[in-house]
Amino acid sequence: MVCLVESVIQPKFKSLHYTHNSSLIKFKSKEYNATIEFYWSPLLVESNSDDPLMHRLPDRIVRIQEIEKHARYWTDADIIVFNTYLWWKRTYMTMIWGSFEDAEHGIYKEVPMLRSYEMALKTWSDWVEIHVNHTKTKMFFIGMSPTHQTADEWGKRREENCYSETWPIMKQDYWGRGSNKNMMGIVGDALAKLRDRGVDVKLINITQLSEYRKEAHPSIYRKQWDALTEEQLRNPSSYSDCNHWCLPGVPDVWNELLYAHIFGYS
Ligand SMILES: *[C@@H]1O[C@H](CO)[C@@H](O)[C@H](O)[C@H]1NC(C)=O
Ligand SMILES: *[C@@H]1O[C@H](CO)[C@@H](O)[C@H](O)[C@H]1NC(C)=O
Ligand SMILES: *[C@@H]1O[C@H](CO)[C@@H](O)[C@H](O)[C@H]1NC(C)=O
Ligand SMILES: *[C@@H]1O[C@H](CO)[C@@H](O)[C@H](O)[C@H]1NC(C)=O
């Protein structure tokens, strides 16, 4: 979103603020007295993977009932755009009741992912209802961003992925395994319950339009954090990124839809 708006603003009228280990990045447009903030909390609720630098933990643990640590940064915005999906993609989630500081005395449970996703969205909904002034603040939830990890979905070998793809999927009404419709249903239900309580959070349903775009991921053309091994170099699909998206690209379309909703063209 910042890419879309910042190019038309002269350098002296804009600024970017962040510290190397902060979850919050702020973009400011001085002339318009407007701020666009990005706050990174991949599971919305609190977890042991929240650190913006040190978050690649195999043993992910969520504090399913706690969100305030992150959410206190969101309360006063005029427009809030939420989203959480990819980080939930595993069969079970470990939850802790108790604190990470005193992890030894915590109570731990393994919970099936769908149930834990539902619980997290309940925590989030309760927070939204109580802490956000929904007369003043417009709220949106962006749907799942699909992945293209297994090429048999579009008629190639299962071991292949988005690597070397140059053309969208041209099937009618296409859905691949990169979207979890059960999770989509849980988001839909959470938003419907909020609506019943008088709180309007609009879903920007970008999933299927993105499903077609197997060619729009960075694949091998991204920054690599570690040097590639001989074996990886021989097999480029093994290090292809089929989760994130190229820019300019599909996320610009998501932003255009958001724009249409904010200004009421929908
Ligand atoms: C960020 O790093 C600074 C020093 O490097 C430290 O004092 C601070 O607590 C860190 N903040 C977070 C959120 O980890
Ligand atoms: C800029 O926005 C802030 C927060 O909404 C407001 O308090 C302030 O008065 C505004 N400044 C100007 C110059 O409009
Ligand atoms: C919520 O926002 C509206 C519109 O800006 C304002 O009139 C109202 O006082 C706010 N309510 C609270 C509880 O701050
Ligand atoms: C999102 O859109 C798809 C069609 O692209 C539809 O099947 C699905 O039900 C929608 N999801 C929700 C939660 O409304």
Coordinates of C-alpha atoms and ligand atoms in Angstrom, one line a residue:
M1 CA 0.0 0.0 0.0
V2 CA 2.8 2.4 0.8
C3 CA 4.4 1.6 -2.6
L4 CA 1.2 2.7 -4.2
V5 CA 0.9 6.0 -2.4
E6 CA 4.4 7.1 -1.7
S7 CA 5.7 7.5 -5.3
V8 CA 3.5 10.6 -5.9
I9 CA 4.8 12.4 -2.7
Q10 CA 7.9 14.4 -2.7
P11 CA 10.7 13.3 -0.4
K12 CA 10.4 16.3 2.0
F13 CA 6.7 15.6 2.5
K14 CA 7.1 11.9 3.6
S15 CA 8.9 9.8 6.1
L16 CA 9.3 6.3 7.3
H17 CA 9.9 5.3 11.0
Y18 CA 10.9 2.0 12.4
T19 CA 13.5 0.4 14.6
H20 CA 15.3 -2.7 13.6
N21 CA 13.4 -5.0 16.1
S22 CA 10.0 -3.3 16.2
S23 CA 6.7 -4.8 15.1
L24 CA 5.5 -1.4 14.0
I25 CA 6.5 0.5 10.9
K26 CA 5.1 4.0 10.3
F27 CA 4.8 5.8 7.0
K28 CA 3.9 9.5 7.3
S29 CA 2.6 11.9 4.7
K30 CA 3.1 15.3 6.1
E31 CA 1.0 17.3 3.7
Y32 CA -2.1 15.1 4.3
N33 CA -1.3 14.7 8.0
A34 CA -1.9 11.0 7.4
T35 CA -0.1 7.9 8.7
I36 CA -0.1 4.4 7.3
E37 CA 1.2 1.9 9.9
F38 CA 2.1 -1.7 9.5
Y39 CA 1.9 -3.8 12.7
W40 CA 3.3 -7.3 12.4
S41 CA 1.6 -10.0 14.5
P42 CA 1.1 -13.0 12.3
L43 CA -1.4 -14.9 14.6
L44 CA -3.2 -11.7 15.7
V45 CA -3.2 -13.1 19.3
E46 CA 0.0 -13.2 21.4
S47 CA 2.5 -16.0 20.6
N48 CA 6.1 -17.0 21.2
S49 CA 6.7 -16.2 17.4
D50 CA 5.8 -12.5 17.6
D51 CA 9.4 -11.2 17.6
P52 CA 9.9 -9.5 14.3
L53 CA 13.5 -10.8 14.1
M54 CA 13.5 -14.1 16.0
H55 CA 10.3 -15.7 15.0
R56 CA 11.2 -18.9 13.1
L57 CA 10.4 -21.3 15.8
P58 CA 9.4 -24.9 15.1
D59 CA 7.5 -25.1 18.5
R60 CA 5.0 -22.4 18.0
I61 CA 2.9 -21.6 21.1
V62 CA -0.1 -19.2 21.3
R63 CA -1.6 -17.4 24.2
I64 CA -5.0 -17.8 22.6
Q65 CA -6.9 -15.4 25.0
E66 CA -4.4 -12.6 24.9
I67 CA -4.2 -9.9 22.2
E68 CA -3.6 -6.7 24.1
K69 CA 0.2 -6.8 23.7
H70 CA -0.4 -6.1 20.0
A71 CA -3.8 -4.6 19.9
R72 CA -3.1 -1.6 22.1
Y73 CA -1.3 -0.2 19.1
W74 CA -4.4 -0.4 16.9
T75 CA -7.1 1.2 19.0
D76 CA -7.0 4.8 17.7
A77 CA -6.7 4.3 14.0
D78 CA -9.4 5.7 11.6
I79 CA -9.2 2.6 9.5
I80 CA -7.9 -0.8 10.5
V81 CA -7.2 -3.7 8.2
F82 CA -6.8 -7.1 9.8
N83 CA -5.6 -10.4 8.5
T84 CA -4.3 -13.7 9.8
Y85 CA -3.9 -17.0 7.9
L86 CA -0.7 -18.6 6.7
W87 CA 0.9 -18.9 10.2
W88 CA -2.0 -21.1 11.3
K89 CA -1.3 -23.8 8.6
R90 CA -0.5 -26.8 10.7
T91 CA -2.6 -29.7 12.0
Y92 CA -2.3 -28.8 15.7
M93 CA -1.5 -25.6 17.6
T94 CA 0.1 -25.6 21.1
M95 CA -1.6 -23.2 23.5
I96 CA -0.4 -21.9 26.8
W97 CA -2.5 -20.7 29.7
G98 CA -0.1 -18.7 31.7
S99 CA 2.7 -16.4 30.7
F100 CA 5.8 -16.9 28.6
E101 CA 7.9 -15.3 31.3
D102 CA 6.8 -18.0 33.7
A103 CA 6.4 -20.7 31.0
E104 CA 7.3 -23.5 33.5
H105 CA 4.1 -23.0 35.4
G106 CA 1.9 -22.7 32.3
I107 CA -0.8 -25.1 31.3
Y108 CA -0.2 -26.4 27.8
K109 CA -2.7 -28.0 25.4
E110 CA -2.5 -29.3 21.8
V111 CA -5.6 -28.1 20.0
P112 CA -6.7 -28.9 16.4
M113 CA -5.8 -25.9 14.2
L114 CA -9.4 -25.1 13.1
R115 CA -10.6 -24.9 16.7
S116 CA -7.6 -22.8 17.7
Y117 CA -8.2 -20.4 14.8
E118 CA -11.8 -20.1 15.9
M119 CA -10.7 -19.3 19.5
A120 CA -8.2 -16.7 18.3
L121 CA -10.9 -15.0 16.2
K122 CA -13.2 -15.0 19.3
T123 CA -10.5 -13.3 21.3
W124 CA -10.0 -10.8 18.5
S125 CA -13.8 -10.2 18.0
D126 CA -14.2 -9.4 21.7
W127 CA -11.3 -7.0 21.6
V128 CA -12.8 -5.2 18.5
E129 CA -16.2 -4.9 20.1
I130 CA -14.9 -3.4 23.3
H131 CA -11.9 -1.4 22.4
V132 CA -12.6 0.1 19.0
N133 CA -15.0 3.0 18.5
H134 CA -16.9 1.5 15.7
T135 CA -18.7 4.8 14.9
K136 CA -15.4 6.4 14.1
T137 CA -13.2 3.5 12.8
K138 CA -13.8 1.6 9.6
M139 CA -12.6 -2.0 9.8
F140 CA -11.7 -4.6 7.2
F141 CA -10.6 -8.2 7.3
I142 CA -8.5 -9.4 4.3
G143 CA -9.3 -13.0 3.4
M144 CA -6.7 -15.8 2.9
S145 CA -3.8 -15.3 0.6
P146 CA -3.4 -18.6 -1.2
T147 CA -0.1 -20.5 -1.9
H148 CA 1.0 -22.5 -4.9
Q149 CA 3.1 -25.3 -3.5
T150 CA 1.9 -28.4 -5.3
A151 CA 1.7 -28.2 -9.0
D152 CA -0.6 -31.3 -9.5
E153 CA -3.4 -28.8 -8.6
W154 CA -3.0 -27.4 -12.1
G155 CA -2.0 -30.6 -13.9
K156 CA 1.7 -30.9 -13.4
R157 CA 3.7 -33.2 -11.1
R158 CA 3.0 -33.0 -7.4
E159 CA 6.8 -32.4 -6.6
E160 CA 6.7 -29.2 -8.7
N161 CA 5.4 -25.8 -7.5
C162 CA 5.1 -22.2 -8.8
Y163 CA 8.7 -22.2 -10.1
S164 CA 8.9 -21.3 -13.8
E165 CA 5.2 -20.6 -14.1
T166 CA 4.5 -17.7 -16.4
W167 CA 0.7 -17.8 -16.9
P168 CA -2.3 -17.8 -14.6
I169 CA -4.5 -20.9 -14.1
M170 CA -7.1 -20.7 -16.8
K171 CA -9.8 -22.9 -15.3
Q172 CA -13.3 -21.7 -14.4
D173 CA -14.1 -21.3 -10.7
Y174 CA -10.7 -22.6 -9.6
W175 CA -9.8 -23.5 -6.0
G176 CA -6.5 -25.1 -5.0
R177 CA -5.2 -26.7 -1.8
G178 CA -3.5 -23.3 -0.9
S179 CA -6.9 -22.1 0.4
N180 CA -8.5 -23.6 3.4
K181 CA -12.3 -23.1 3.0
N182 CA -13.0 -24.2 6.6
M183 CA -10.8 -21.3 7.8
M184 CA -12.6 -19.0 5.4
G185 CA -15.9 -20.2 6.9
I186 CA -14.6 -19.4 10.4
V187 CA -13.7 -15.9 9.4
G188 CA -17.2 -15.5 7.8
D189 CA -18.9 -16.7 11.0
A190 CA -16.8 -14.4 13.2
L191 CA -17.7 -11.4 11.1
A192 CA -21.4 -12.4 11.1
K193 CA -21.4 -12.6 14.9
L194 CA -19.8 -9.2 15.2
R195 CA -22.5 -7.8 12.8
D196 CA -25.1 -9.2 15.1
R197 CA -23.5 -7.3 17.9
G198 CA -23.6 -4.1 15.8
V199 CA -20.0 -4.1 14.7
D200 CA -19.3 -3.9 11.0
V201 CA -16.0 -5.5 9.9
K202 CA -16.0 -5.9 6.1
L203 CA -14.4 -8.9 4.5
I204 CA -12.3 -8.2 1.5
N205 CA -12.6 -11.6 -0.1
I206 CA -9.4 -11.8 -2.2
T207 CA -8.8 -15.5 -2.1
Q208 CA -10.2 -16.9 -5.3
L209 CA -9.0 -14.0 -7.5
S210 CA -5.5 -14.7 -6.2
E211 CA -5.9 -18.5 -6.6
Y212 CA -5.6 -18.2 -10.4
R213 CA -2.2 -16.4 -10.0
K214 CA 0.3 -19.2 -9.7
E215 CA 2.8 -17.1 -11.8
A216 CA 2.7 -14.1 -9.4
H217 CA 5.0 -15.4 -6.6
P218 CA 8.6 -14.4 -6.3
S219 CA 9.7 -18.1 -6.8
I220 CA 13.6 -18.0 -7.0
Y221 CA 13.7 -14.2 -7.5
R222 CA 13.8 -13.2 -3.9
K223 CA 16.4 -12.3 -1.3
Q224 CA 17.9 -15.5 0.1
W225 CA 18.9 -15.3 3.8
D226 CA 21.3 -18.2 3.6
A227 CA 23.7 -19.2 0.8
L228 CA 22.1 -21.8 -1.4
T229 CA 23.6 -25.3 -1.5
E230 CA 24.7 -27.2 -4.6
E231 CA 21.7 -29.4 -4.2
Q232 CA 19.3 -26.5 -4.1
L233 CA 20.9 -24.9 -7.1
R234 CA 20.4 -28.1 -9.1
N235 CA 16.7 -28.1 -8.1
P236 CA 15.4 -24.5 -8.2
S237 CA 11.9 -25.4 -7.2
S238 CA 13.3 -26.6 -3.8
Y239 CA 14.0 -23.0 -2.8
S240 CA 11.2 -21.2 -4.7
D241 CA 9.0 -18.9 -2.7
C242 CA 5.4 -19.7 -3.6
N243 CA 3.8 -17.9 -0.5
H244 CA 4.7 -14.3 -0.9
W245 CA 3.9 -12.1 -3.9
C246 CA 5.8 -10.0 -6.4
L247 CA 5.3 -6.3 -6.5
P248 CA 3.9 -4.7 -8.5
G249 CA 1.4 -7.5 -8.6
V250 CA -1.6 -9.2 -7.0
P251 CA -1.4 -7.3 -3.6
D252 CA -2.0 -4.1 -5.6
V253 CA -5.3 -5.5 -6.6
W254 CA -6.2 -6.2 -3.0
N255 CA -5.4 -2.6 -2.2
E256 CA -7.5 -1.3 -5.1
L257 CA -10.4 -3.3 -3.7
L258 CA -9.8 -1.9 -0.2
Y259 CA -9.7 1.6 -1.7
A260 CA -13.1 1.0 -3.4
H261 CA -14.6 -0.1 -0.1
I262 CA -13.1 2.8 1.9
F263 CA -14.5 5.3 -0.6
G264 CA -17.8 3.5 -1.0
Y265 CA -17.6 2.5 -4.6
S266 CA -18.7 -1.1 -3.9
Ligands
LIG1 C1 14.9 -3.9 20.7 O1 16.3 -3.8 20.9 C2 16.7 -3.0 21.9 C3 18.2 -2.9 22.0 O2 18.8 -3.6 20.9 C4 16.1 -3.4 23.2 O3 16.4 -2.5 24.3 C5 14.6 -3.5 23.1 O4 14.0 -4.1 24.3 C6 14.2 -4.4 21.9 N1 12.8 -4.3 21.7 C7 12.0 -5.4 21.5 C8 10.6 -5.1 21.2 O5 12.5 -6.5 21.4
LIG2 C1 -3.0 16.0 12.4 O1 -3.8 14.9 12.9 C2 -3.8 14.8 14.3 C3 -4.4 13.5 14.7 O2 -5.6 13.3 14.0 C4 -4.5 16.0 14.8 O3 -4.4 16.0 16.2 C5 -3.8 17.3 14.4 O4 -4.5 18.4 14.8 C6 -3.6 17.3 12.8 N1 -2.8 18.4 12.4 C7 -3.1 19.2 11.4 C8 -2.2 20.3 11.1 O5 -4.2 19.1 10.8
LIG3 C1 -16.8 7.5 18.9 O1 -16.6 8.3 17.8 C2 -17.6 9.2 17.5 C3 -17.4 9.8 16.1 O2 -16.1 10.4 16.1 C4 -17.6 10.2 18.6 O3 -18.7 11.2 18.4 C5 -17.8 9.5 20.0 O4 -17.8 10.4 21.1 C6 -16.8 8.4 20.2 N1 -17.2 7.6 21.3 C7 -16.3 7.4 22.3 C8 -16.8 6.5 23.4 O5 -15.2 7.9 22.3
LIG4 C1 -15.4 -15.6 -0.7 O1 -15.7 -15.6 -2.1 C2 -15.8 -16.9 -2.6 C3 -16.0 -16.8 -4.1 O2 -14.8 -16.3 -4.6 C4 -17.0 -17.6 -1.9 O3 -17.1 -18.9 -2.4 C5 -16.8 -17.6 -0.4 O4 -18.0 -18.1 0.2 C6 -16.6 -16.2 0.1 N1 -16.2 -16.3 1.5 C7 -16.9 -15.6 2.5 C8 -16.5 -15.9 3.9 O5 -17.8 -14.9 2.2

